[in-house]
């Protein structure tokens, strides 16, 4: 099943602000009126909103470059900016009359969709890779309507499993591309308000997996420049950060490609810095992200484990001085950072400064997309594990009998 899309808005985004809603509490509600022309009402968002706060804090200077952090973690209900996806997606599902959601995720989007889905009264089917179970809190799956299915193998196998279940339940896999971009547009509106009010940043940096976040942000920027709300000169250049071995966008951009090639055998790739950034073939978003990089005169960084280990404590010290405490947990007898995607974005920024990509005297806003939320109190145990050793179809059939004995009715 393909879910109906929100209506297109030929006039683009406008900066509509509800000053009664502080940004640190919920940017979903502060900019809700800006989403109304795209088919998502304030009432629908208010019904699913938990906490979707964001703030911008100064980090000081490093090698002559002024740094700020967009903290999209500590004020979010699920500890990452994916709370916005949770709020928007559940609101859209409710408006379409759906009674369940099927989705795949490395961790953060799935956590948000599960938590927001429970608030909205929706059954949830979360397919995740086995490698990221340590990030999931068992309490999240206490409701009998919240199902967790772990999948062995590469990211495509996780997505295939989710699609097979969705097909049987006659439901779409969510969130769809336009839904992700709509959620990310809230981040763009938050930044645009600051730019309109005189804040200046030469660069915006963020770790990327498929790139939905920056695409949503810069779509808003484009519309607001066209509408005269902000000047084109105020739009920051984009710096995307990936990890070596899981860097299809950075590799293709460096090679000057207009489309992503098919992934090659990655059995020998290095252990990931952040396993949730696991998409090896974001072919649908790469052309648009490459266009954004060209339009903003942006750049991509591919960070090695050595880069991360060498620069992480420098960046963490800046965050702590600004009042943002990264979440840690114990694994195999040593302390580690729970969520490294946002931290890797900061490391990539420092590396770009070292390389002269970002120059002294410039100003950079680093997106901390996660990493300052609550740590799991106990690791979730999946209701079912789909192994690599057996046929995916056979295991999906067994899963259907185990947790979904008959298809749900979907009125949309």
Coordinates of C-alpha atoms in Angstrom, one line a residue:
X1 CA 0.0 0.0 0.0
X2 CA 1.2 3.5 -0.8
X3 CA -0.1 6.2 1.6
X4 CA -1.6 9.3 0.2
X5 CA 0.7 12.3 0.2
X6 CA 0.1 15.6 1.8
X7 CA -1.1 18.2 -0.7
X8 CA 1.6 20.2 -2.5
X9 CA 1.9 23.8 -1.7
X10 CA 2.8 25.8 -4.8
X11 CA 3.8 28.9 -2.7
X12 CA 6.5 27.1 -0.6
X13 CA 7.3 27.5 3.1
X14 CA 6.6 30.7 5.0
X15 CA 8.0 31.6 8.4
X16 CA 4.9 31.4 10.5
X17 CA 5.8 31.6 14.2
X18 CA 3.7 31.0 17.3
X19 CA 5.6 33.0 20.0
X20 CA 3.5 31.3 22.7
X21 CA 5.4 28.1 22.0
X22 CA 9.1 28.3 23.1
X23 CA 11.6 26.7 20.7
X24 CA 13.2 24.9 23.6
X25 CA 9.9 23.2 24.3
X26 CA 8.7 22.3 20.8
X27 CA 9.7 23.5 17.4
X28 CA 6.9 21.3 16.0
X29 CA 4.3 23.5 17.7
X30 CA 6.2 26.8 17.3
X31 CA 6.2 26.4 13.5
X32 CA 3.0 24.3 13.2
X33 CA 1.2 27.0 11.2
X34 CA 3.9 26.8 8.5
X35 CA 3.0 23.2 7.9
X36 CA -0.8 23.8 7.5
X37 CA -0.5 24.5 3.7
X38 CA 1.1 21.1 3.4
X39 CA -1.9 19.3 4.8
X40 CA -0.8 19.0 8.5
X41 CA -2.8 20.9 11.0
X42 CA -1.8 22.4 14.3
X43 CA -4.5 20.4 15.9
X44 CA -3.0 17.2 14.5
X45 CA 0.5 18.0 15.7
X46 CA -0.7 19.1 19.1
X47 CA -2.3 15.7 19.5
X48 CA 1.0 13.8 19.0
X49 CA 3.5 16.3 20.3
X50 CA 5.6 15.2 23.3
X51 CA 8.7 17.4 23.4
X52 CA 10.5 18.6 20.3
X53 CA 12.8 21.3 21.6
X54 CA 15.9 22.9 20.1
X55 CA 18.4 25.6 21.1
X56 CA 21.6 27.2 19.8
X57 CA 24.5 27.6 22.1
X58 CA 28.0 29.1 21.6
X59 CA 31.0 26.7 21.8
X60 CA 33.8 29.2 21.6
X61 CA 36.6 29.3 19.1
X62 CA 38.9 26.6 17.8
X63 CA 41.9 27.5 15.6
X64 CA 40.3 30.9 14.8
X65 CA 36.9 29.5 13.8
X66 CA 33.8 30.4 15.9
X67 CA 31.6 27.4 16.7
X68 CA 28.0 27.0 17.8
X69 CA 25.9 23.9 18.4
X70 CA 22.3 23.4 17.4
X71 CA 21.3 21.2 20.3
X72 CA 18.6 19.0 18.8
X73 CA 19.0 16.3 21.5
X74 CA 18.7 17.3 25.1
X75 CA 15.3 19.0 24.6
X76 CA 13.8 16.2 22.5
X77 CA 11.5 13.6 24.0
X78 CA 13.5 10.7 22.5
X79 CA 16.9 12.3 22.8
X80 CA 17.4 12.8 19.0
X81 CA 16.0 15.1 16.3
X82 CA 14.0 12.1 15.1
X83 CA 11.4 13.1 17.7
X84 CA 10.3 15.4 14.9
X85 CA 9.8 12.4 12.6
X86 CA 7.8 10.7 15.3
X87 CA 5.5 13.7 15.9
X88 CA 4.9 14.4 12.2
X89 CA 4.6 10.8 11.0
X90 CA 2.1 9.8 13.7
X91 CA 0.1 12.9 13.1
X92 CA -0.1 12.1 9.3
X93 CA -1.0 8.4 10.0
X94 CA -3.8 9.5 12.3
X95 CA -5.1 11.9 9.7
X96 CA -5.1 9.1 7.1
X97 CA -7.0 6.7 9.4
X98 CA -4.1 4.2 9.8
X99 CA -4.2 2.1 12.9
X100 CA -0.6 0.8 12.7
X101 CA 2.9 1.8 11.4
X102 CA 5.6 -0.4 9.9
X103 CA 9.1 1.0 9.7
X104 CA 12.8 0.1 9.6
X105 CA 15.5 2.1 11.4
X106 CA 19.0 1.9 12.7
X107 CA 17.7 3.0 16.1
X108 CA 16.7 6.6 16.5
X109 CA 13.9 7.0 14.1
X110 CA 12.5 3.7 15.2
X111 CA 12.6 4.7 18.9
X112 CA 10.8 8.0 18.0
X113 CA 8.1 6.3 15.9
X114 CA 7.5 3.6 18.6
X115 CA 7.2 6.1 21.4
X116 CA 5.0 8.6 19.4
X117 CA 3.0 5.7 18.0
X118 CA 2.1 4.5 21.4
X119 CA 1.0 8.0 22.4
X120 CA -1.2 8.1 19.2
X121 CA -2.7 4.7 19.9
X122 CA -1.1 3.0 16.9
X123 CA 0.4 -0.5 16.7
X124 CA 4.0 -0.3 15.7
X125 CA 6.3 -2.8 13.9
X126 CA 9.9 -1.8 14.2
X127 CA 12.5 -3.6 12.1
X128 CA 16.1 -2.9 13.2
X129 CA 19.6 -4.3 12.6
X130 CA 20.8 -6.7 15.3
X131 CA 23.9 -4.5 15.7
X132 CA 22.0 -1.6 17.2
X133 CA 19.9 -3.4 19.8
X134 CA 22.1 -2.0 22.6
X135 CA 20.6 1.5 21.9
X136 CA 17.0 0.4 22.6
X137 CA 15.4 0.6 26.0
X138 CA 13.3 -2.4 26.9
X139 CA 10.6 -0.2 28.5
X140 CA 9.8 1.3 25.1
X141 CA 8.3 -2.1 24.1
X142 CA 6.2 -2.7 27.2
X143 CA 3.0 -1.9 25.4
X144 CA 1.7 -5.1 23.7
X145 CA 1.1 -3.0 20.5
X146 CA 4.8 -2.2 20.2
X147 CA 6.7 -4.9 18.3
X148 CA 10.5 -5.1 17.8
X149 CA 12.0 -7.3 15.2
X150 CA 15.8 -7.6 14.8
X151 CA 17.3 -8.5 11.4
X152 CA 20.7 -9.9 10.7
X153 CA 22.6 -8.6 7.6
X154 CA 22.9 -5.4 5.6
X155 CA 20.6 -2.5 5.6
X156 CA 18.7 -3.6 2.5
X157 CA 17.7 -6.8 4.2
X158 CA 16.3 -4.8 7.1
X159 CA 14.2 -2.7 4.7
X160 CA 13.1 -5.8 2.7
X161 CA 11.8 -7.4 5.9
X162 CA 9.8 -4.3 6.8
X163 CA 8.4 -4.0 3.3
X164 CA 7.3 -7.6 3.4
X165 CA 5.4 -7.2 6.6
X166 CA 3.9 -3.9 5.4
X167 CA 2.7 -5.5 2.2
X168 CA 0.9 -8.3 4.2
X169 CA -0.7 -5.8 6.5
X170 CA -1.7 -3.6 3.6
X171 CA 0.1 -0.6 5.1
X172 CA 2.8 1.7 3.8
X173 CA 6.3 1.7 5.2
X174 CA 6.7 5.0 7.0
X175 CA 7.8 7.7 7.0
X176 CA 7.8 8.2 3.3
X177 CA 10.2 10.6 1.7
X178 CA 7.9 13.6 1.7
X179 CA 7.0 13.0 5.3
X180 CA 10.7 13.0 6.3
X181 CA 11.3 16.2 4.5
X182 CA 8.3 17.8 6.1
X183 CA 9.6 16.8 9.6
X184 CA 13.1 18.2 8.7
X185 CA 11.6 21.4 7.5
X186 CA 10.9 22.3 11.1
X187 CA 14.6 22.3 11.7
X188 CA 15.0 24.7 8.7
X189 CA 12.3 27.0 10.1
X190 CA 14.1 27.1 13.5
X191 CA 17.4 28.1 11.8
X192 CA 15.7 30.5 9.4
X193 CA 14.1 32.4 12.4
X194 CA 17.6 32.9 13.8
X195 CA 19.0 34.0 10.4
X196 CA 16.1 36.5 9.9
X197 CA 16.9 38.0 13.3
X198 CA 20.5 38.6 12.5
X199 CA 22.4 35.4 13.4
X200 CA 25.2 34.6 10.9
X201 CA 26.7 31.3 10.1
X202 CA 29.1 30.6 7.2
X203 CA 28.6 26.8 7.5
X204 CA 26.0 24.3 8.8
X205 CA 27.5 20.9 9.6
X206 CA 25.8 17.6 10.2
X207 CA 26.4 13.8 10.1
X208 CA 24.3 12.3 7.3
X209 CA 23.0 8.9 6.5
X210 CA 20.6 9.4 3.6
X211 CA 20.5 13.2 3.9
X212 CA 16.8 13.8 4.7
X213 CA 17.7 16.4 7.3
X214 CA 19.7 18.8 5.2
X215 CA 17.3 18.4 2.3
X216 CA 14.4 19.5 4.4
X217 CA 16.4 22.4 5.9
X218 CA 17.6 23.7 2.6
X219 CA 14.2 23.4 1.0
X220 CA 12.9 25.8 3.6
X221 CA 15.9 28.1 3.0
X222 CA 15.2 28.1 -0.8
X223 CA 11.5 29.0 -0.3
X224 CA 12.2 31.8 2.3
X225 CA 14.9 33.3 0.1
X226 CA 12.4 33.3 -2.8
X227 CA 9.8 34.9 -0.6
X228 CA 12.2 37.6 0.6
X229 CA 12.1 36.5 4.3
X230 CA 15.9 35.9 4.4
X231 CA 18.7 37.0 2.1
X232 CA 20.5 34.4 0.0
X233 CA 23.8 35.6 1.4
X234 CA 22.7 34.5 4.9
X235 CA 22.2 30.8 3.9
X236 CA 25.1 28.8 5.3
X237 CA 27.2 26.4 3.3
X238 CA 26.6 22.8 4.0
X239 CA 29.2 20.4 5.4
X240 CA 28.1 16.8 5.5
X241 CA 30.0 14.2 7.5
X242 CA 30.1 10.4 7.1
X243 CA 32.3 7.6 8.4
X244 CA 34.9 5.9 6.3
X245 CA 33.4 2.5 5.2
X246 CA 29.9 3.8 5.4
X247 CA 30.3 6.9 3.3
X248 CA 28.5 6.4 -0.1
X249 CA 27.6 10.1 -0.3
X250 CA 31.0 11.4 0.6
X251 CA 32.7 9.0 -1.8
X252 CA 30.3 9.8 -4.7
X253 CA 30.6 13.6 -4.1
X254 CA 34.4 13.4 -4.1
X255 CA 34.3 11.4 -7.3
X256 CA 32.1 14.1 -8.9
X257 CA 29.2 11.6 -9.6
X258 CA 25.6 12.7 -10.3
X259 CA 24.2 9.4 -9.1
X260 CA 25.2 6.7 -6.6
X261 CA 26.8 3.5 -8.1
X262 CA 25.6 0.2 -6.8
X263 CA 27.4 -0.7 -3.5
X264 CA 30.4 -3.1 -3.7
X265 CA 31.2 -5.9 -1.3
X266 CA 31.7 -4.3 2.1
X267 CA 32.7 -7.3 4.1
X268 CA 36.2 -5.8 4.6
X269 CA 35.0 -2.3 5.7
X270 CA 36.2 -1.0 9.1
X271 CA 34.0 -1.3 12.2
X272 CA 31.6 1.6 12.2
X273 CA 32.0 4.5 14.5
X274 CA 28.2 4.8 14.6
X275 CA 26.3 1.7 13.4
X276 CA 23.0 3.5 13.1
X277 CA 24.3 5.4 10.0
X278 CA 24.1 2.2 8.0
X279 CA 22.5 3.1 4.7
X280 CA 24.9 2.0 2.0
X281 CA 22.8 3.1 -1.0
X282 CA 20.7 6.3 -0.5
X283 CA 20.2 6.5 -4.2
X284 CA 16.9 8.4 -3.9
X285 CA 18.3 11.3 -2.0
X286 CA 21.8 11.6 -3.3
X287 CA 21.0 13.7 -6.5
X288 CA 19.1 16.2 -4.4
X289 CA 21.9 16.3 -1.8
X290 CA 24.6 16.7 -4.4
X291 CA 22.6 19.7 -5.8
X292 CA 22.4 21.2 -2.3
X293 CA 26.2 20.8 -1.9
X294 CA 26.7 22.5 -5.3
X295 CA 24.2 25.3 -4.6
X296 CA 25.7 26.1 -1.2
X297 CA 29.3 25.6 -2.2
X298 CA 29.4 22.9 0.4
X299 CA 31.7 20.0 1.2
X300 CA 31.7 16.4 2.5
X301 CA 34.0 14.8 5.0
X302 CA 34.6 11.1 5.6
X303 CA 35.9 10.6 9.1
X304 CA 38.1 7.7 10.1
X305 CA 38.2 6.0 13.5
X306 CA 41.6 7.6 14.0
X307 CA 40.1 11.0 13.3
X308 CA 37.3 10.3 15.8
X309 CA 39.5 9.1 18.6
X310 CA 41.9 12.0 18.1
X311 CA 39.3 14.8 18.1
X312 CA 36.3 13.6 20.1
X313 CA 37.4 14.7 23.5
X314 CA 38.1 18.2 22.2
X315 CA 34.6 18.5 20.9
X316 CA 33.0 16.9 23.9
X317 CA 34.8 19.4 26.2
X318 CA 33.3 22.3 24.2
X319 CA 29.8 20.7 24.5
X320 CA 30.2 20.3 28.3
X321 CA 31.4 23.9 28.7
X322 CA 28.2 24.9 26.9
X323 CA 26.1 22.9 29.3
X324 CA 25.4 19.9 27.0
X325 CA 26.4 16.5 28.5
X326 CA 26.8 13.6 26.1
X327 CA 25.3 10.4 27.2
X328 CA 27.6 7.5 28.1
X329 CA 27.1 3.9 28.9
X330 CA 29.1 0.8 29.9
X331 CA 29.9 -1.8 27.3
X332 CA 32.4 -4.6 27.6
X333 CA 33.8 -3.0 30.8
X334 CA 34.5 0.4 29.4
X335 CA 32.6 3.7 29.1
X336 CA 31.4 4.7 25.6
X337 CA 29.3 7.4 24.1
X338 CA 25.8 6.0 23.4
X339 CA 25.0 8.1 20.3
X340 CA 27.9 9.1 18.1
X341 CA 26.3 10.5 15.0
X342 CA 26.0 14.1 16.4
X343 CA 29.5 13.8 17.9
X344 CA 30.9 12.6 14.6
X345 CA 29.5 15.7 13.0
X346 CA 31.5 17.8 15.4
X347 CA 34.6 15.8 14.8
X348 CA 34.1 16.2 11.0
X349 CA 33.8 19.9 11.5
X350 CA 37.1 20.1 13.5
X351 CA 38.8 18.0 10.8
X352 CA 37.5 20.4 8.1
X353 CA 39.0 23.2 10.0
X354 CA 42.4 21.4 10.2
X355 CA 42.3 20.8 6.4
X356 CA 41.5 24.5 5.7
X357 CA 38.0 23.7 4.2
X358 CA 36.6 25.9 7.0
X359 CA 38.8 29.0 7.3
X360 CA 39.8 31.1 10.3
X361 CA 37.3 33.9 10.9
X362 CA 34.3 31.8 9.7
X363 CA 31.4 30.8 11.9
X364 CA 30.0 27.3 12.0
X365 CA 26.8 25.9 13.4
X366 CA 27.2 22.2 14.3
X367 CA 24.0 20.1 14.5
X368 CA 24.0 17.8 17.5
X369 CA 21.3 15.5 16.2
X370 CA 21.5 13.2 19.2
X371 CA 23.6 12.1 22.0
X372 CA 22.4 14.0 25.0
X373 CA 19.3 12.1 25.9
X374 CA 18.6 9.4 28.5
X375 CA 20.5 6.1 28.3
X376 CA 18.5 2.9 28.2
X377 CA 18.0 1.4 31.6
X378 CA 17.9 -2.1 30.2
X379 CA 18.5 -3.4 26.6
X380 CA 15.4 -4.3 24.6
X381 CA 14.9 -8.0 23.6
X382 CA 13.4 -8.4 20.2
X383 CA 10.2 -10.4 19.9
X384 CA 11.7 -12.1 16.8
X385 CA 15.1 -12.3 15.1
X386 CA 15.3 -12.7 11.3
X387 CA 18.6 -14.5 10.7
X388 CA 20.8 -14.5 7.6
X389 CA 21.0 -18.3 7.5
X390 CA 17.3 -18.8 6.5
X391 CA 15.0 -17.6 3.7
X392 CA 13.6 -14.1 4.4
X393 CA 10.2 -15.1 3.1
X394 CA 10.0 -18.2 5.3
X395 CA 10.9 -16.1 8.4
X396 CA 8.4 -13.3 7.5
X397 CA 5.7 -16.0 7.2
X398 CA 6.6 -17.3 10.7
X399 CA 6.6 -13.7 12.0
X400 CA 3.1 -13.1 10.7
X401 CA 1.8 -16.1 12.5
X402 CA 3.6 -15.1 15.7
X403 CA 2.7 -11.5 16.1
X404 CA 0.1 -10.6 13.5
X405 CA -2.3 -13.5 12.9
X406 CA -4.4 -11.6 10.4
X407 CA -4.1 -8.4 8.4
X408 CA -5.1 -5.1 10.0
X409 CA -7.8 -3.1 8.3
X410 CA -6.5 0.2 6.9
X411 CA -9.1 2.7 6.1
X412 CA -6.8 4.9 4.0

